[in-house]
Coordinates of C-alpha atoms in Angstrom, one line a residue:
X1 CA 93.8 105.6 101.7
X2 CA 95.3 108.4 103.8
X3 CA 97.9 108.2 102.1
X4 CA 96.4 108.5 98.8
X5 CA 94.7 111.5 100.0
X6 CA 98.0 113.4 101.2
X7 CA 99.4 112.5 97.9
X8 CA 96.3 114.5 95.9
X9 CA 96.9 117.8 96.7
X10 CA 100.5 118.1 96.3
X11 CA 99.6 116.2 92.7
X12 CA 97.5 118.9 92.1
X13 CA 100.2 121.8 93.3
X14 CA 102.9 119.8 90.5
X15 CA 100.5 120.2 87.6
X16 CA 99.8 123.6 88.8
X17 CA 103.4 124.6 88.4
X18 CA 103.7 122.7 85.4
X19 CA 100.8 125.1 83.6
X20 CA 102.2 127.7 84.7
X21 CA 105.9 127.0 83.4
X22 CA 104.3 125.5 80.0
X23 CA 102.7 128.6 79.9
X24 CA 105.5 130.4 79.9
X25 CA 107.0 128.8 77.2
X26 CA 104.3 128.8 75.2
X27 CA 103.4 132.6 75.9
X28 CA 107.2 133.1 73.7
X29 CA 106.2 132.2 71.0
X30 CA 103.6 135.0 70.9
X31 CA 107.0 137.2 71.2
X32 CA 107.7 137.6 67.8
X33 CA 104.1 138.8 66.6
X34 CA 103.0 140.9 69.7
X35 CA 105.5 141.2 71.7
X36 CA 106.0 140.9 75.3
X37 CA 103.4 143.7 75.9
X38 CA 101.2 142.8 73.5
X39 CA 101.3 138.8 75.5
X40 CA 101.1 139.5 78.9
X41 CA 98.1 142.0 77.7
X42 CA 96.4 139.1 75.7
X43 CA 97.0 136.2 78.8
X44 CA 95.6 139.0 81.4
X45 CA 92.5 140.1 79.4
X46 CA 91.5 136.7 78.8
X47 CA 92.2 135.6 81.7
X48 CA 90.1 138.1 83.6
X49 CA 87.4 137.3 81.0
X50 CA 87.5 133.6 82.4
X51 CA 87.8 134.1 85.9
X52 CA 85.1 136.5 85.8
X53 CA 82.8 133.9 84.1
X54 CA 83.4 131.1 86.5
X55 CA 83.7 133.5 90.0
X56 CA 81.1 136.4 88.9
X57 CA 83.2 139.0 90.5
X58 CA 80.4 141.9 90.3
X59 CA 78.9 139.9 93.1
X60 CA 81.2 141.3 95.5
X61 CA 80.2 144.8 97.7
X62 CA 83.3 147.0 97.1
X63 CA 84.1 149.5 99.8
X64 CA 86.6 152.2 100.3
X65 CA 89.3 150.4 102.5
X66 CA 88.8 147.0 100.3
X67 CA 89.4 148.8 97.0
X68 CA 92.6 150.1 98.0
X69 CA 94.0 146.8 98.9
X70 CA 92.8 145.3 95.8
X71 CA 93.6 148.5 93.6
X72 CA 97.0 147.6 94.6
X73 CA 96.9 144.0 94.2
X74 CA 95.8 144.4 90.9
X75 CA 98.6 146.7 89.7
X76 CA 100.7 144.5 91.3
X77 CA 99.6 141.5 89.3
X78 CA 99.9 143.3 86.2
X79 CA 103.5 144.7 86.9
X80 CA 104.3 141.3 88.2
X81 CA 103.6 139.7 84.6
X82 CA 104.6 142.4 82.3
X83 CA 108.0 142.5 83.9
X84 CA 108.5 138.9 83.8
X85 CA 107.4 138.6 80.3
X86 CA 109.5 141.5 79.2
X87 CA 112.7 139.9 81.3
X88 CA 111.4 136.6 79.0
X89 CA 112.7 138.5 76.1
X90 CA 116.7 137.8 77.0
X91 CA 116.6 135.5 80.0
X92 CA 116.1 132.3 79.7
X93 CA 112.9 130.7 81.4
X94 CA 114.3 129.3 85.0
X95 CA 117.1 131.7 85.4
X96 CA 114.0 134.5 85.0
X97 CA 112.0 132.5 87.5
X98 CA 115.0 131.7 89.8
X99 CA 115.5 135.9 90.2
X100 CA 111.2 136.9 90.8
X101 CA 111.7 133.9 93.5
X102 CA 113.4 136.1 95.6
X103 CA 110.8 138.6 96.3
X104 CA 109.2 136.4 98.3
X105 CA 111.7 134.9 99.7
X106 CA 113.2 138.3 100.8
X107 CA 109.4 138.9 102.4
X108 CA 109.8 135.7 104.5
X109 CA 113.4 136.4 105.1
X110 CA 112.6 139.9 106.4
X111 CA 111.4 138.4 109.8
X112 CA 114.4 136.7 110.4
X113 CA 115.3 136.3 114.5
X114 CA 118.0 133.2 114.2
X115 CA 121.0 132.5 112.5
X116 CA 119.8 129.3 111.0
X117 CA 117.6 131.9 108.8
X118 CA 120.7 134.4 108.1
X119 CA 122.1 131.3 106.4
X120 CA 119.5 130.7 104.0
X121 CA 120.0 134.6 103.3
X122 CA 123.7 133.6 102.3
X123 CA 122.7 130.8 99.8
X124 CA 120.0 133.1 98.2
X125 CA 122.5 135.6 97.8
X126 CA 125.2 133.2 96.2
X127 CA 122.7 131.8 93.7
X128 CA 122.2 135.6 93.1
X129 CA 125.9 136.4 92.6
X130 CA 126.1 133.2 90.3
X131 CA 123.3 134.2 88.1
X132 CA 123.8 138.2 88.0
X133 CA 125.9 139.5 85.0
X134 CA 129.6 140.8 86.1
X135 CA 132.3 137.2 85.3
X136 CA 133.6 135.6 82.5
X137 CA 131.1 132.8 83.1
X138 CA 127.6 134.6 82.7
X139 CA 128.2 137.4 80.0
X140 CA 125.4 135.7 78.0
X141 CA 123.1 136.7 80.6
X142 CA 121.1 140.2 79.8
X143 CA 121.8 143.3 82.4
X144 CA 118.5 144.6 81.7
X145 CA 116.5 140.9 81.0
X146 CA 118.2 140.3 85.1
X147 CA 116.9 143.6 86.3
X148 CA 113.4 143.5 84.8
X149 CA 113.1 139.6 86.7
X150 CA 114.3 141.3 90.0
X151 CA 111.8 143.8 89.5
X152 CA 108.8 141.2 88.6
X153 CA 110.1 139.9 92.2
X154 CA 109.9 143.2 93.8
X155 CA 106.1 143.2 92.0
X156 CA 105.6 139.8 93.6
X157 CA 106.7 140.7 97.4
X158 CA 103.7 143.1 96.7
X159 CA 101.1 141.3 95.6
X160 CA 101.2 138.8 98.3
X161 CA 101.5 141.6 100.8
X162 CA 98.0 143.3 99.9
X163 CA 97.2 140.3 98.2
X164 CA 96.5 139.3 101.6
X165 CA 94.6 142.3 102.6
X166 CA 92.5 142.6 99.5
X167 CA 91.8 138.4 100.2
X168 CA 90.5 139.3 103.4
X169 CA 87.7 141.8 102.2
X170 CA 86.9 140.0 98.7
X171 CA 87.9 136.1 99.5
X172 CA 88.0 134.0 96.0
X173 CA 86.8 136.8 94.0
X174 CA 89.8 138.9 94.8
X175 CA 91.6 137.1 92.2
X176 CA 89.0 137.8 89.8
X177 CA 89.0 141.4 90.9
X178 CA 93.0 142.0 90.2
X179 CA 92.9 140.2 87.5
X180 CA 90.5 142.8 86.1
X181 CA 92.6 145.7 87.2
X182 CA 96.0 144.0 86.0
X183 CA 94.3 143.8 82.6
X184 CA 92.9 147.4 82.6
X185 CA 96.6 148.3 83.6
X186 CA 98.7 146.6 80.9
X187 CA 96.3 146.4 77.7
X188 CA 96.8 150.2 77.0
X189 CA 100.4 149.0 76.9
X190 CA 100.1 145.9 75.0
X191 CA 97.5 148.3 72.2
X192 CA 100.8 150.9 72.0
X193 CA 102.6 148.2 71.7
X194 CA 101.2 145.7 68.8
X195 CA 98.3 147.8 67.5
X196 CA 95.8 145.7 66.1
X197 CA 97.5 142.7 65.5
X198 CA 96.6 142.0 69.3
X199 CA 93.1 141.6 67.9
X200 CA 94.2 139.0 64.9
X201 CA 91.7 135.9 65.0
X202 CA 94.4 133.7 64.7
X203 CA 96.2 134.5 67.8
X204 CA 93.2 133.9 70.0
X205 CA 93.7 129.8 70.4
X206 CA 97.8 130.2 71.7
X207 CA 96.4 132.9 73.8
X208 CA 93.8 131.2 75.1
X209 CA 95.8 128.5 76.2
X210 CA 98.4 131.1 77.2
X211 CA 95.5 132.6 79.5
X212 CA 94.3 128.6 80.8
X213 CA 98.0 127.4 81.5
X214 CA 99.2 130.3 83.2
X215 CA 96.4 131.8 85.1
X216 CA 92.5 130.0 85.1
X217 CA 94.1 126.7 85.3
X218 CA 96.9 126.7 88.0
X219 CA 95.2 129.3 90.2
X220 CA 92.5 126.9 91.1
X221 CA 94.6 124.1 91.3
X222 CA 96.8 126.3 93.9
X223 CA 93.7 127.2 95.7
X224 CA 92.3 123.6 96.1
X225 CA 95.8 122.2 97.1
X226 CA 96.4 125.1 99.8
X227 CA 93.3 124.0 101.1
X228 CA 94.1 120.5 101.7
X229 CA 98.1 121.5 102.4
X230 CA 99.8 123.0 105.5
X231 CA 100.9 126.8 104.8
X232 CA 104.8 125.4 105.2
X233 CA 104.4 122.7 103.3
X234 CA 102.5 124.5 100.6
X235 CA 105.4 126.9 100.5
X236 CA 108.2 124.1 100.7
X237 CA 106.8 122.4 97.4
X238 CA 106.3 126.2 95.3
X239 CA 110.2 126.5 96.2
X240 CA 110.8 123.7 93.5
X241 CA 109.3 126.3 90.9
X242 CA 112.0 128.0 89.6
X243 CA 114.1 124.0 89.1
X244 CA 110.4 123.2 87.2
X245 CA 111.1 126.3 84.9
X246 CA 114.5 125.9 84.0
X247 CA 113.8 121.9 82.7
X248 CA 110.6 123.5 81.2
X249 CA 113.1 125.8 79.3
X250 CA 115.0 123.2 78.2
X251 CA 112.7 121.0 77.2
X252 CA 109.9 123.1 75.3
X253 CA 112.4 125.8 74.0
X254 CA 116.0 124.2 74.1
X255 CA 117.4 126.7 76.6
X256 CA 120.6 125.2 78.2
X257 CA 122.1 126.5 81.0
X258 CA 125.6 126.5 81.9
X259 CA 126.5 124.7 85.6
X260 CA 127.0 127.7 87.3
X261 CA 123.5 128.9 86.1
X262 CA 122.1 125.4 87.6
X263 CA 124.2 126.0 90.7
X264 CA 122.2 129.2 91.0
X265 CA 118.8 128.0 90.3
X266 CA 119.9 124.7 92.8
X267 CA 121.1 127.5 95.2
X268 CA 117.8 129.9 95.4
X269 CA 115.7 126.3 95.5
X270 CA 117.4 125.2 98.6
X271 CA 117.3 129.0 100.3
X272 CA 113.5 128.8 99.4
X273 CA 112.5 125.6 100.7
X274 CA 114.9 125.9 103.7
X275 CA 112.7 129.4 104.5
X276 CA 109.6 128.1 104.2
X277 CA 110.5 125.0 106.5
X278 CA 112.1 126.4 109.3
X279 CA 111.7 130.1 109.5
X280 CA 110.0 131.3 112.4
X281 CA 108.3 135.2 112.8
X282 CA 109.1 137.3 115.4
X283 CA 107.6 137.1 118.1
X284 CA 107.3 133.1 117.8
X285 CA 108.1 131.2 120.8
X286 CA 111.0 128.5 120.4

């Protein structure tokens, strides 16, 4: 039975990365008749819609230092997506996912005291070296597609930073909260952007399900399972994401990757998971 039980939660943290990836892949074929923008606008405005129906955000008692935190969070959030979705345009699914990974793992590499950490530093930045444009071997891959990922990284390494601080003022309704700001942040962008074909009737069932899969659904998944999950195991398992994305690519949209690509995405896995299991902050006694 214990067993069982330890089994649940990390069940639940698989599916929740699944959504998120079948998401992702479903959120491209909105591409073509909205465009990046006009998607990422369409999954965060429904999205807020549904996590403000099931966590009644306007419950919470805003205050000065809180709404800074989550000010941030939320544009955070929203650069986070609209970067990623824009770097969806020319990069395939997992090498795109493989490149935002290393935001976070440059936050938990930043505390770094041994050399056992300075070596999962080295692998991340081979599978970077493998993946970034510059050989004979990755000339397919985008310049500008690479750099908008890296930035949706950069977006990430911030919204867990105040993430964090806006969680601590707001608890579960923080995620609500940005996900209202994010949406306020990148609709005006998604409206310049498509016009009003973002409002066409028979867009809102693939965006709804864009909205379910990669935010509603996953997030409370995530937030049950990290519940039930030690922080360093939570974080070990979320390393497999960007592997999930790439066989997600394949399989929903027929992106293939080249060996060197999987290399890569094998490469930042690895530095990931190795982070998560053994990195200790400063400070930390031996």
């Amino acid at each position: 039975m214990q067993g069982r039980a330890a089994l649940a939660p990390i069940a639940l943290l698989l599916v929740a990365m699944l959504s998120i990836q079948g998401g992702a892949s479903l959120a491209k074929s909105l591409f073509p008749l909205v465009g990046a923008e006009g998607t990422t606008a369409l999954r965060l405005g429904l999205g807020a819609v549904i996590l403000a129906l099931i966590m009644r955000p306007w419950r919470a008692h805003l205050s000065l230092e809180g709404g800074q935190a989550l000010l941030a969070y939320g544009l955070a959030l929203g650069g986070m997506n609209l970067l990623f979705y824009m770097a969806l345009q020319t990069v395939p699914l997992g090498i795109a996912v493989a490149l935002e990974f290393t935001g976070p793992l440059a936050l938990a590499l930043f505390s770094s005291r041994r050399a056992l950490d300075f070596a999962w530093v080295a692998l991340a930045i081979f599978g970077l070296w493998l993946l970034l444009p510059g050989d004979a071997t990755n000339s397919r891959l985008d310049p500008l597609g690479a750099a908008l990922a890296l930035g949706a990284g950069l977006c990430w390494t911030l919204y867990i930073v105040f993430g964090q601080k806006a969680g601590a003022a707001y608890g579960r309704q923080t995620v609500a909260l940005g996900t209202l700001v994010a949406a306020l942040l990148v609709m005006p962008i998604g409206l310049w952007q498509a016009g009003a074909s973002l409002f066409a009737l028979d867009l809102l069932p693939v965006a709804l399900a864009v909205a379910v899969l990669s935010s509603a659904l996953p997030y409370s998944l995530e937030m049950v399972a990290l519940t039930r999950l030690p922080t360093r195991t939570f974080s070990v398992l979320m390393s497999m994401e960007p592997a999930i994305a790439a066989l997600s690519g394949l399989l929903l949209l027929g992106e293939r990757l080249d060996w060197s690509q999987w290399l890569a995405i094998g490469a930042i896995v690895l530095a990931s998971a190795g982070a998560a299991a053994t990195i200790r902050p400063k400070g930390t006694p031996l």
